[in-house]
């Protein structure tokens, strides 16, 4: 018996990185998974590797019509959606720019993906979850959705928005047995951080992290699994931090 037997899950940003690991982890616990991303090649490959319990749908998360299409495809393939992992997000080209120097289009790009995309995902799956008798929405925010830093206003704004909309939606749909929680990662190991020239950056991050290491991708995936499963059945509207202690002394 898997923790997610009978669950139908949508994972956005699932063509690579943390998203594909979320999809694989949830599928390994019995979920039927719909992977979505703008990048087709990686997403199709991951879905094929998972097998019959996975499909891939090309998807712009900032489009309401495409969100509705994803939910329709999920229901056609597997039945009503019971879990949504709003994983897709971007840092954007505005990172490194002061507030007054950010072009409107760069600010809007970050907000469209990180905030509007998350909102549209919740809006799209709620009717399906109601048909199923409940569900779990996991919105991936960031520790950057809890505190700010210089030169990242657009990113912080979008992630604070995810934090706030999570709590509001949790209250809106608690009576429908739809739980909504946010995950706030610190720095997680990734191929980008392993690239040449990143050693000094990683060293500084570790020095600022009480546990003196980066998070492991599988650690984040296990937290998402917990929130997707009935193990977290009394948790809603909450912020789940996975940052090695960074925010404890921020």
PDB file of C-alpha atoms in Angstrom:
ATOM      1  CA  UNK A   1       0.000   0.000   0.000  1.00  0.00           C
ATOM      2  CA  UNK A   2       1.335   3.405  -0.973  1.00  0.00           C
ATOM      3  CA  UNK A   3       0.638   6.646   0.858  1.00  0.00           C
ATOM      4  CA  UNK A   4      -1.050   8.065  -2.258  1.00  0.00           C
ATOM      5  CA  UNK A   5      -2.989   5.065  -3.573  1.00  0.00           C
ATOM      6  CA  UNK A   6      -6.067   6.363  -5.379  1.00  0.00           C
ATOM      7  CA  UNK A   7      -4.811   9.954  -5.551  1.00  0.00           C
ATOM      8  CA  UNK A   8      -4.720  11.907  -8.815  1.00  0.00           C
ATOM      9  CA  UNK A   9      -1.933  14.471  -8.758  1.00  0.00           C
ATOM     10  CA  UNK A  10      -0.935  17.424 -10.946  1.00  0.00           C
ATOM     11  CA  UNK A  11       2.695  18.566 -10.675  1.00  0.00           C
ATOM     12  CA  UNK A  12       3.718  21.725 -12.527  1.00  0.00           C
ATOM     13  CA  UNK A  13       7.265  22.466 -13.639  1.00  0.00           C
ATOM     14  CA  UNK A  14       7.825  18.725 -13.826  1.00  0.00           C
ATOM     15  CA  UNK A  15      10.171  18.432 -16.804  1.00  0.00           C
ATOM     16  CA  UNK A  16      13.283  18.616 -14.650  1.00  0.00           C
ATOM     17  CA  UNK A  17      14.796  19.674 -11.359  1.00  0.00           C
ATOM     18  CA  UNK A  18      12.749  19.440  -8.200  1.00  0.00           C
ATOM     19  CA  UNK A  19       9.484  19.085 -10.116  1.00  0.00           C
ATOM     20  CA  UNK A  20      10.374  15.824 -11.797  1.00  0.00           C
ATOM     21  CA  UNK A  21      11.523  14.432  -8.457  1.00  0.00           C
ATOM     22  CA  UNK A  22       8.212  15.403  -6.858  1.00  0.00           C
ATOM     23  CA  UNK A  23       6.405  13.576  -9.662  1.00  0.00           C
ATOM     24  CA  UNK A  24       8.548  10.456  -9.328  1.00  0.00           C
ATOM     25  CA  UNK A  25       8.255  10.411  -5.538  1.00  0.00           C
ATOM     26  CA  UNK A  26       4.475  10.768  -5.527  1.00  0.00           C
ATOM     27  CA  UNK A  27       4.090   8.136  -8.253  1.00  0.00           C
ATOM     28  CA  UNK A  28       6.254   5.738  -6.245  1.00  0.00           C
ATOM     29  CA  UNK A  29       3.662   5.985  -3.464  1.00  0.00           C
ATOM     30  CA  UNK A  30       0.797   5.001  -5.744  1.00  0.00           C
ATOM     31  CA  UNK A  31      -0.361   8.311  -7.216  1.00  0.00           C
ATOM     32  CA  UNK A  32      -1.502   8.768 -10.783  1.00  0.00           C
ATOM     33  CA  UNK A  33       0.441  11.819 -11.918  1.00  0.00           C
ATOM     34  CA  UNK A  34      -0.112  14.501 -14.529  1.00  0.00           C
ATOM     35  CA  UNK A  35       3.185  16.260 -15.230  1.00  0.00           C
ATOM     36  CA  UNK A  36       3.040  19.714 -16.794  1.00  0.00           C
ATOM     37  CA  UNK A  37       5.647  22.106 -18.136  1.00  0.00           C
ATOM     38  CA  UNK A  38       6.383  24.371 -21.088  1.00  0.00           C
ATOM     39  CA  UNK A  39       9.381  22.143 -21.829  1.00  0.00           C
ATOM     40  CA  UNK A  40       8.020  19.069 -23.573  1.00  0.00           C
ATOM     41  CA  UNK A  41      11.032  16.817 -24.046  1.00  0.00           C
ATOM     42  CA  UNK A  42      11.986  16.321 -20.430  1.00  0.00           C
ATOM     43  CA  UNK A  43       8.406  16.070 -19.216  1.00  0.00           C
ATOM     44  CA  UNK A  44       7.449  13.409 -21.747  1.00  0.00           C
ATOM     45  CA  UNK A  45      10.524  11.398 -20.843  1.00  0.00           C
ATOM     46  CA  UNK A  46       9.801  11.514 -17.117  1.00  0.00           C
ATOM     47  CA  UNK A  47       6.186  10.487 -17.727  1.00  0.00           C
ATOM     48  CA  UNK A  48       7.312   7.569 -19.897  1.00  0.00           C
ATOM     49  CA  UNK A  49       9.782   6.455 -17.241  1.00  0.00           C
ATOM     50  CA  UNK A  50       7.076   6.529 -14.567  1.00  0.00           C
ATOM     51  CA  UNK A  51       4.847   4.411 -16.780  1.00  0.00           C
ATOM     52  CA  UNK A  52       1.109   3.933 -17.187  1.00  0.00           C
ATOM     53  CA  UNK A  53       0.285   6.002 -14.116  1.00  0.00           C
ATOM     54  CA  UNK A  54       1.640   9.221 -15.629  1.00  0.00           C
ATOM     55  CA  UNK A  55       0.908  11.535 -18.530  1.00  0.00           C
ATOM     56  CA  UNK A  56       2.517  14.781 -19.670  1.00  0.00           C
ATOM     57  CA  UNK A  57       0.651  17.919 -20.765  1.00  0.00           C
ATOM     58  CA  UNK A  58       2.404  20.953 -22.226  1.00  0.00           C
ATOM     59  CA  UNK A  59       1.258  23.862 -20.116  1.00  0.00           C
ATOM     60  CA  UNK A  60       1.701  27.607 -19.652  1.00  0.00           C
ATOM     61  CA  UNK A  61       0.705  28.070 -16.012  1.00  0.00           C
ATOM     62  CA  UNK A  62      -0.139  31.745 -16.571  1.00  0.00           C
ATOM     63  CA  UNK A  63      -2.986  30.743 -18.927  1.00  0.00           C
ATOM     64  CA  UNK A  64      -6.410  30.029 -17.430  1.00  0.00           C
ATOM     65  CA  UNK A  65      -7.573  28.117 -20.499  1.00  0.00           C
ATOM     66  CA  UNK A  66      -4.485  25.889 -20.385  1.00  0.00           C
ATOM     67  CA  UNK A  67      -5.083  25.195 -16.702  1.00  0.00           C
ATOM     68  CA  UNK A  68      -8.629  24.089 -17.513  1.00  0.00           C
ATOM     69  CA  UNK A  69      -7.227  21.849 -20.235  1.00  0.00           C
ATOM     70  CA  UNK A  70      -4.804  20.216 -17.772  1.00  0.00           C
ATOM     71  CA  UNK A  71      -7.609  19.443 -15.331  1.00  0.00           C
ATOM     72  CA  UNK A  72      -9.769  18.045 -18.140  1.00  0.00           C
ATOM     73  CA  UNK A  73      -6.896  15.828 -19.315  1.00  0.00           C
ATOM     74  CA  UNK A  74      -6.331  14.614 -15.751  1.00  0.00           C
ATOM     75  CA  UNK A  75      -9.985  13.719 -15.278  1.00  0.00           C
ATOM     76  CA  UNK A  76     -10.157  11.968 -18.644  1.00  0.00           C
ATOM     77  CA  UNK A  77      -7.080   9.884 -17.882  1.00  0.00           C
ATOM     78  CA  UNK A  78      -7.429   9.165 -14.174  1.00  0.00           C
ATOM     79  CA  UNK A  79     -10.496  10.796 -12.590  1.00  0.00           C
ATOM     80  CA  UNK A  80     -11.026  13.865 -10.362  1.00  0.00           C
ATOM     81  CA  UNK A  81      -7.897  15.657  -9.178  1.00  0.00           C
ATOM     82  CA  UNK A  82      -7.136  15.197  -5.487  1.00  0.00           C
ATOM     83  CA  UNK A  83      -3.656  16.740  -5.213  1.00  0.00           C
ATOM     84  CA  UNK A  84      -2.058  19.795  -6.821  1.00  0.00           C
ATOM     85  CA  UNK A  85       1.650  20.560  -6.477  1.00  0.00           C
ATOM     86  CA  UNK A  86       2.092  24.155  -7.661  1.00  0.00           C
ATOM     87  CA  UNK A  87       5.823  23.767  -8.201  1.00  0.00           C
ATOM     88  CA  UNK A  88       6.628  25.831 -11.316  1.00  0.00           C
ATOM     89  CA  UNK A  89       8.304  29.175 -10.702  1.00  0.00           C
ATOM     90  CA  UNK A  90      11.019  31.539 -11.884  1.00  0.00           C
ATOM     91  CA  UNK A  91      13.493  33.956 -10.360  1.00  0.00           C
ATOM     92  CA  UNK A  92      13.255  36.229 -13.379  1.00  0.00           C
ATOM     93  CA  UNK A  93      15.574  38.753 -14.969  1.00  0.00           C
ATOM     94  CA  UNK A  94      14.668  41.367 -12.367  1.00  0.00           C
ATOM     95  CA  UNK A  95      16.900  39.689  -9.776  1.00  0.00           C
ATOM     96  CA  UNK A  96      19.832  41.971  -8.968  1.00  0.00           C
ATOM     97  CA  UNK A  97      17.917  45.148  -9.796  1.00  0.00           C
ATOM     98  CA  UNK A  98      16.725  47.718  -7.281  1.00  0.00           C
ATOM     99  CA  UNK A  99      13.002  48.404  -7.113  1.00  0.00           C
ATOM    100  CA  UNK A 100      13.158  51.629  -9.118  1.00  0.00           C
ATOM    101  CA  UNK A 101      15.186  49.979 -11.879  1.00  0.00           C
ATOM    102  CA  UNK A 102      12.848  47.059 -12.594  1.00  0.00           C
ATOM    103  CA  UNK A 103      11.012  47.378 -15.927  1.00  0.00           C
ATOM    104  CA  UNK A 104       7.281  46.764 -15.595  1.00  0.00           C
ATOM    105  CA  UNK A 105       7.405  43.852 -18.035  1.00  0.00           C
ATOM    106  CA  UNK A 106      10.049  42.075 -15.925  1.00  0.00           C
ATOM    107  CA  UNK A 107       7.980  42.534 -12.763  1.00  0.00           C
ATOM    108  CA  UNK A 108       4.858  41.283 -14.516  1.00  0.00           C
ATOM    109  CA  UNK A 109       6.681  38.239 -15.895  1.00  0.00           C
ATOM    110  CA  UNK A 110       7.645  37.076 -12.414  1.00  0.00           C
ATOM    111  CA  UNK A 111       4.195  37.774 -10.999  1.00  0.00           C
ATOM    112  CA  UNK A 112       2.435  36.035 -13.896  1.00  0.00           C
ATOM    113  CA  UNK A 113       4.348  32.813 -13.339  1.00  0.00           C
ATOM    114  CA  UNK A 114       4.835  32.687  -9.583  1.00  0.00           C
ATOM    115  CA  UNK A 115       1.670  34.350  -8.287  1.00  0.00           C
ATOM    116  CA  UNK A 116      -0.951  34.316 -11.045  1.00  0.00           C
ATOM    117  CA  UNK A 117       0.046  30.807 -12.116  1.00  0.00           C
ATOM    118  CA  UNK A 118      -0.390  29.537  -8.564  1.00  0.00           C
ATOM    119  CA  UNK A 119      -3.773  31.246  -8.208  1.00  0.00           C
ATOM    120  CA  UNK A 120      -5.014  29.862 -11.523  1.00  0.00           C
ATOM    121  CA  UNK A 121      -3.920  26.372 -10.529  1.00  0.00           C
ATOM    122  CA  UNK A 122      -5.910  26.485  -7.314  1.00  0.00           C
ATOM    123  CA  UNK A 123      -8.928  27.937  -9.101  1.00  0.00           C
ATOM    124  CA  UNK A 124      -8.825  25.238 -11.772  1.00  0.00           C
ATOM    125  CA  UNK A 125      -8.588  22.214  -9.463  1.00  0.00           C
ATOM    126  CA  UNK A 126     -11.104  23.216  -6.792  1.00  0.00           C
ATOM    127  CA  UNK A 127     -14.213  22.008  -8.686  1.00  0.00           C
ATOM    128  CA  UNK A 128     -12.489  18.683  -9.388  1.00  0.00           C
ATOM    129  CA  UNK A 129     -11.457  18.315  -5.747  1.00  0.00           C
ATOM    130  CA  UNK A 130     -14.999  19.051  -4.636  1.00  0.00           C
ATOM    131  CA  UNK A 131     -16.221  16.204  -6.858  1.00  0.00           C
ATOM    132  CA  UNK A 132     -13.652  13.935  -5.217  1.00  0.00           C
ATOM    133  CA  UNK A 133     -14.763  14.922  -1.739  1.00  0.00           C
ATOM    134  CA  UNK A 134     -11.606  16.853  -0.869  1.00  0.00           C
ATOM    135  CA  UNK A 135      -7.968  17.274  -1.712  1.00  0.00           C
ATOM    136  CA  UNK A 136      -4.599  18.760  -0.908  1.00  0.00           C
ATOM    137  CA  UNK A 137      -2.978  21.766  -2.584  1.00  0.00           C
ATOM    138  CA  UNK A 138       0.739  22.294  -2.006  1.00  0.00           C
ATOM    139  CA  UNK A 139       2.060  25.668  -3.119  1.00  0.00           C
ATOM    140  CA  UNK A 140       5.824  25.949  -3.398  1.00  0.00           C
ATOM    141  CA  UNK A 141       6.782  29.356  -2.057  1.00  0.00           C
ATOM    142  CA  UNK A 142      10.273  30.043  -0.669  1.00  0.00           C
ATOM    143  CA  UNK A 143      11.968  31.385   2.409  1.00  0.00           C
ATOM    144  CA  UNK A 144      11.957  34.430   0.125  1.00  0.00           C
ATOM    145  CA  UNK A 145       8.219  34.486   0.803  1.00  0.00           C
ATOM    146  CA  UNK A 146       8.937  35.110   4.479  1.00  0.00           C
ATOM    147  CA  UNK A 147      11.689  37.712   4.434  1.00  0.00           C
ATOM    148  CA  UNK A 148      13.212  40.037   1.858  1.00  0.00           C
ATOM    149  CA  UNK A 149      16.683  40.776   0.546  1.00  0.00           C
ATOM    150  CA  UNK A 150      18.123  43.590  -1.504  1.00  0.00           C
ATOM    151  CA  UNK A 151      17.800  43.399  -5.273  1.00  0.00           C
ATOM    152  CA  UNK A 152      15.006  40.836  -5.493  1.00  0.00           C
ATOM    153  CA  UNK A 153      11.790  42.807  -5.026  1.00  0.00           C
ATOM    154  CA  UNK A 154       9.807  41.147  -7.825  1.00  0.00           C
ATOM    155  CA  UNK A 155      10.719  37.654  -6.672  1.00  0.00           C
ATOM    156  CA  UNK A 156       9.958  38.369  -3.014  1.00  0.00           C
ATOM    157  CA  UNK A 157       6.652  40.014  -3.919  1.00  0.00           C
ATOM    158  CA  UNK A 158       5.571  36.966  -5.902  1.00  0.00           C
ATOM    159  CA  UNK A 159       6.534  34.521  -3.179  1.00  0.00           C
ATOM    160  CA  UNK A 160       4.923  36.580  -0.397  1.00  0.00           C
ATOM    161  CA  UNK A 161       1.805  36.495  -2.586  1.00  0.00           C
ATOM    162  CA  UNK A 162       1.954  32.686  -2.676  1.00  0.00           C
ATOM    163  CA  UNK A 163       2.241  32.610   1.109  1.00  0.00           C
ATOM    164  CA  UNK A 164      -0.782  34.868   1.533  1.00  0.00           C
ATOM    165  CA  UNK A 165      -3.023  33.228  -1.055  1.00  0.00           C
ATOM    166  CA  UNK A 166      -2.293  29.842   0.509  1.00  0.00           C
ATOM    167  CA  UNK A 167      -3.688  30.944   3.855  1.00  0.00           C
ATOM    168  CA  UNK A 168      -6.700  32.663   2.289  1.00  0.00           C
ATOM    169  CA  UNK A 169      -7.596  29.661   0.116  1.00  0.00           C
ATOM    170  CA  UNK A 170      -7.178  27.314   3.083  1.00  0.00           C
ATOM    171  CA  UNK A 171      -9.869  29.256   4.939  1.00  0.00           C
ATOM    172  CA  UNK A 172     -12.118  29.467   1.878  1.00  0.00           C
ATOM    173  CA  UNK A 173     -12.199  25.695   1.336  1.00  0.00           C
ATOM    174  CA  UNK A 174     -11.684  24.095   4.735  1.00  0.00           C
ATOM    175  CA  UNK A 175     -15.367  23.092   4.851  1.00  0.00           C
ATOM    176  CA  UNK A 176     -14.892  21.303   1.526  1.00  0.00           C
ATOM    177  CA  UNK A 177     -12.076  19.175   2.984  1.00  0.00           C
ATOM    178  CA  UNK A 178      -9.581  20.883   0.683  1.00  0.00           C
ATOM    179  CA  UNK A 179      -6.331  21.576   2.472  1.00  0.00           C
ATOM    180  CA  UNK A 180      -3.908  24.243   1.247  1.00  0.00           C
ATOM    181  CA  UNK A 181      -0.346  24.551   2.556  1.00  0.00           C
ATOM    182  CA  UNK A 182       2.860  26.230   1.423  1.00  0.00           C
ATOM    183  CA  UNK A 183       6.408  24.891   1.332  1.00  0.00           C
ATOM    184  CA  UNK A 184       9.311  27.277   1.896  1.00  0.00           C
ATOM    185  CA  UNK A 185      12.641  25.848   0.752  1.00  0.00           C
ATOM    186  CA  UNK A 186      15.970  27.395   1.472  1.00  0.00           C
ATOM    187  CA  UNK A 187      18.842  26.466  -0.820  1.00  0.00           C
ATOM    188  CA  UNK A 188      18.437  22.960  -2.222  1.00  0.00           C
ATOM    189  CA  UNK A 189      21.194  21.133  -4.100  1.00  0.00           C
ATOM    190  CA  UNK A 190      20.759  21.503  -7.861  1.00  0.00           C
ATOM    191  CA  UNK A 191      22.745  21.166 -11.090  1.00  0.00           C
ATOM    192  CA  UNK A 192      22.933  24.964 -11.365  1.00  0.00           C
ATOM    193  CA  UNK A 193      24.753  25.186  -8.049  1.00  0.00           C
ATOM    194  CA  UNK A 194      27.138  22.456  -9.137  1.00  0.00           C
ATOM    195  CA  UNK A 195      28.160  24.455 -12.211  1.00  0.00           C
ATOM    196  CA  UNK A 196      31.729  25.702 -12.509  1.00  0.00           C
ATOM    197  CA  UNK A 197      32.313  28.859 -10.534  1.00  0.00           C
ATOM    198  CA  UNK A 198      29.563  28.231  -7.960  1.00  0.00           C
ATOM    199  CA  UNK A 199      31.838  26.773  -5.278  1.00  0.00           C
ATOM    200  CA  UNK A 200      32.318  30.071  -3.449  1.00  0.00           C
ATOM    201  CA  UNK A 201      28.595  30.808  -3.520  1.00  0.00           C
ATOM    202  CA  UNK A 202      27.780  27.393  -2.102  1.00  0.00           C
ATOM    203  CA  UNK A 203      30.426  27.828   0.607  1.00  0.00           C
ATOM    204  CA  UNK A 204      28.876  31.122   1.720  1.00  0.00           C
ATOM    205  CA  UNK A 205      25.388  29.639   1.772  1.00  0.00           C
ATOM    206  CA  UNK A 206      26.555  26.743   3.926  1.00  0.00           C
ATOM    207  CA  UNK A 207      28.272  29.113   6.339  1.00  0.00           C
ATOM    208  CA  UNK A 208      24.999  31.011   6.784  1.00  0.00           C
ATOM    209  CA  UNK A 209      22.974  27.836   7.293  1.00  0.00           C
ATOM    210  CA  UNK A 210      22.854  26.519  10.894  1.00  0.00           C
ATOM    211  CA  UNK A 211      22.983  22.901   9.687  1.00  0.00           C
ATOM    212  CA  UNK A 212      26.050  23.856   7.586  1.00  0.00           C
ATOM    213  CA  UNK A 213      24.857  22.150   4.409  1.00  0.00           C
ATOM    214  CA  UNK A 214      22.418  22.524   1.542  1.00  0.00           C
ATOM    215  CA  UNK A 215      19.102  20.740   1.467  1.00  0.00           C
ATOM    216  CA  UNK A 216      18.855  17.520  -0.498  1.00  0.00           C
ATOM    217  CA  UNK A 217      16.235  17.318  -3.270  1.00  0.00           C
ATOM    218  CA  UNK A 218      14.800  14.140  -1.789  1.00  0.00           C
ATOM    219  CA  UNK A 219      14.279  15.917   1.546  1.00  0.00           C
ATOM    220  CA  UNK A 220      12.071  18.505  -0.153  1.00  0.00           C
ATOM    221  CA  UNK A 221      10.239  15.771  -2.061  1.00  0.00           C
ATOM    222  CA  UNK A 222       9.493  13.899   1.166  1.00  0.00           C
ATOM    223  CA  UNK A 223       7.992  17.050   2.683  1.00  0.00           C
ATOM    224  CA  UNK A 224       5.782  17.494  -0.384  1.00  0.00           C
ATOM    225  CA  UNK A 225       4.773  13.824  -0.115  1.00  0.00           C
ATOM    226  CA  UNK A 226       3.783  14.356   3.526  1.00  0.00           C
ATOM    227  CA  UNK A 227       1.573  17.310   2.609  1.00  0.00           C
ATOM    228  CA  UNK A 228       0.044  15.510  -0.365  1.00  0.00           C
ATOM    229  CA  UNK A 229      -0.829  12.480   1.742  1.00  0.00           C
ATOM    230  CA  UNK A 230      -3.364  11.909   4.489  1.00  0.00           C
ATOM    231  CA  UNK A 231      -0.498  11.922   6.990  1.00  0.00           C
ATOM    232  CA  UNK A 232      -0.953  15.719   7.098  1.00  0.00           C
ATOM    233  CA  UNK A 233      -4.757  15.578   7.318  1.00  0.00           C
ATOM    234  CA  UNK A 234      -4.991  18.174  10.132  1.00  0.00           C
ATOM    235  CA  UNK A 235      -2.631  20.669   8.478  1.00  0.00           C
ATOM    236  CA  UNK A 236      -3.996  23.527   6.405  1.00  0.00           C
ATOM    237  CA  UNK A 237      -3.095  27.173   5.905  1.00  0.00           C
ATOM    238  CA  UNK A 238       0.377  26.456   7.247  1.00  0.00           C
ATOM    239  CA  UNK A 239       3.920  27.344   6.195  1.00  0.00           C
ATOM    240  CA  UNK A 240       6.314  24.391   6.102  1.00  0.00           C
ATOM    241  CA  UNK A 241       9.921  25.573   6.116  1.00  0.00           C
ATOM    242  CA  UNK A 242      12.800  23.418   4.889  1.00  0.00           C
ATOM    243  CA  UNK A 243      15.871  25.622   5.114  1.00  0.00           C
ATOM    244  CA  UNK A 244      18.383  24.102   7.530  1.00  0.00           C
ATOM    245  CA  UNK A 245      17.529  26.711  10.156  1.00  0.00           C
ATOM    246  CA  UNK A 246      18.181  29.864   8.124  1.00  0.00           C
ATOM    247  CA  UNK A 247      14.928  31.619   9.007  1.00  0.00           C
ATOM    248  CA  UNK A 248      15.261  30.700  12.676  1.00  0.00           C
ATOM    249  CA  UNK A 249      17.916  33.378  13.062  1.00  0.00           C
ATOM    250  CA  UNK A 250      16.984  35.708  10.188  1.00  0.00           C
TER     251      UNK A 250
END
